[in-house]
Coordinates of C-alpha atoms in Angstrom, one line a residue:
M1 CA 89.3 87.9 98.4
N2 CA 87.3 87.8 100.7
K3 CA 83.3 87.3 100.7
V4 CA 81.1 90.3 101.9
E5 CA 78.4 87.7 102.2
F6 CA 77.3 84.1 102.5
T7 CA 75.9 82.7 99.4
F8 CA 74.6 79.5 98.4
L9 CA 75.2 78.0 94.8
G10 CA 75.8 81.7 93.7
L11 CA 72.7 83.0 95.4
N12 CA 72.4 85.3 98.3
M13 CA 70.3 84.7 101.3
E14 CA 67.6 87.3 99.8
G15 CA 67.9 85.5 96.4
I16 CA 67.5 82.0 98.2
S17 CA 64.4 83.3 99.8
V18 CA 62.6 84.4 97.1
I19 CA 63.1 81.0 95.1
Y20 CA 61.8 79.5 98.2
G21 CA 58.7 81.6 98.4
I22 CA 57.7 81.2 94.9
F23 CA 58.4 77.7 95.5
L24 CA 56.5 77.3 98.5
I25 CA 53.7 79.8 97.1
T26 CA 53.1 77.2 93.7
W27 CA 53.8 73.6 95.8
G28 CA 50.5 74.8 97.9
F29 CA 48.1 75.9 94.8
G30 CA 49.9 73.1 92.8
V31 CA 48.7 70.8 95.3
T32 CA 46.0 72.2 95.8
F33 CA 44.8 72.3 92.3
L34 CA 46.1 68.5 91.2
S35 CA 44.5 67.1 94.2
E36 CA 41.2 69.0 93.9
S37 CA 41.5 69.4 97.4
T38 CA 38.3 71.8 98.8
S39 CA 40.2 72.0 102.4
T40 CA 43.0 75.1 102.8
T41 CA 45.1 73.1 104.7
S42 CA 46.4 72.1 101.1
L43 CA 47.5 75.9 100.8
I44 CA 49.3 75.7 104.3
P45 CA 52.8 75.9 102.4
S46 CA 51.7 78.8 100.2
I47 CA 50.7 80.4 103.5
L48 CA 53.4 80.5 104.8
G49 CA 55.6 81.0 101.8
A50 CA 54.0 84.1 101.0
P51 CA 55.3 86.2 104.0
I52 CA 59.1 84.9 103.1
L53 CA 58.5 86.2 99.3
I54 CA 57.7 89.4 100.4
L55 CA 60.1 90.2 103.6
S56 CA 62.9 88.9 101.5
I57 CA 61.5 91.1 98.5
L58 CA 61.8 93.9 101.3
A59 CA 65.4 93.1 102.2
I60 CA 66.5 93.7 98.3
W61 CA 64.6 96.9 98.4
M62 CA 65.7 98.0 101.9
P63 CA 69.5 96.7 102.4
E64 CA 69.5 98.8 106.0
R65 CA 66.4 96.4 107.6
K66 CA 67.9 93.5 105.8
K67 CA 69.1 92.1 109.3
L68 CA 65.8 92.6 111.1
L69 CA 63.7 91.0 107.8
M70 CA 65.7 88.1 107.2
H71 CA 65.7 87.4 110.8
I72 CA 61.7 87.2 110.7
S73 CA 61.6 85.1 107.6
V74 CA 63.7 82.2 109.1
T75 CA 60.9 82.5 111.7
F76 CA 58.6 81.3 108.9
G77 CA 61.1 78.9 107.8
L78 CA 61.1 77.4 111.4
L79 CA 57.2 77.5 111.4
I80 CA 57.6 75.4 108.0
F81 CA 60.1 73.1 109.4
L82 CA 58.0 72.9 112.7
G83 CA 54.7 71.6 110.7
G84 CA 57.0 69.5 108.6
I85 CA 57.1 67.5 111.6
D86 CA 53.9 66.4 111.7
F87 CA 54.9 64.0 109.0
L88 CA 56.5 61.9 111.2
R89 CA 53.2 61.5 113.3
G90 CA 52.1 59.7 110.4
F91 CA 54.1 56.7 111.3
L92 CA 52.6 56.1 113.8
G93 CA 48.9 55.1 112.2
S94 CA 48.6 51.7 110.7
S95 CA 48.3 53.4 106.7
G96 CA 51.9 55.1 107.3
P97 CA 52.8 58.7 106.4
F98 CA 51.3 58.8 103.0
E99 CA 47.7 57.7 103.7
N100 CA 46.8 60.9 102.0
A101 CA 49.8 61.2 99.2
W102 CA 49.2 64.4 98.7
A103 CA 49.2 65.9 102.8
G104 CA 52.3 63.5 103.3
S105 CA 53.6 65.1 100.5
S106 CA 53.6 68.5 101.4
K107 CA 54.6 67.6 104.9
L108 CA 57.2 66.2 104.2
M109 CA 58.4 69.0 101.9
M110 CA 58.0 71.2 104.2
L111 CA 60.0 69.4 106.8
I112 CA 63.4 68.6 104.4
T113 CA 63.4 72.2 103.0
G114 CA 62.5 74.4 106.3
L115 CA 64.8 72.4 107.3
V116 CA 67.2 73.2 105.0
Y117 CA 66.0 76.7 104.7
C118 CA 67.0 77.7 108.4
F119 CA 70.2 76.0 108.2
L120 CA 71.4 78.1 105.2
C121 CA 69.7 81.0 107.1
I122 CA 71.5 80.4 110.4
Q123 CA 75.3 79.6 108.3
S124 CA 74.6 82.8 107.1
F125 CA 73.8 84.7 109.9
R126 CA 76.9 83.3 111.4
F127 CA 78.7 84.4 108.3
A128 CA 77.8 88.0 108.9
R129 CA 78.5 88.0 113.1
I130 CA 82.1 86.7 112.2
N131 CA 82.7 88.9 109.5
R132 CA 81.4 92.1 111.2
E133 CA 83.7 90.7 114.4
K134 CA 86.8 90.6 112.1
S135 CA 86.0 94.2 110.5
N136 CA 85.8 95.6 114.5
S137 CA 89.1 94.3 115.7

């Protein structure tokens, strides 16, 4: 039996993206609330998670646009990963990357989850390309 689409832990990429978008939105608001932050930078995960959630829902509703919508979604995943790289800058300071524990945790979360999300998206794109080439031959 041939798999029709890429799945990870039983979920296709649209499902993973919905969960990831909800996670990012929840994280941003959670950190803002728990840390009693007045800075909008604590909402960066939420701000970047919202488009992932919206695009993945649109990809479910409009499967004919899935390829475009998921490519745009992975672009936000890449932005999340790149934003998380700022965590590494904290090692240059005397106090370390967790000088502000909330900011450090958010940056580390963005670094790791952005990398995993991009990796899964790339695996999904590769899977789709290989299946398309098999069906064309």
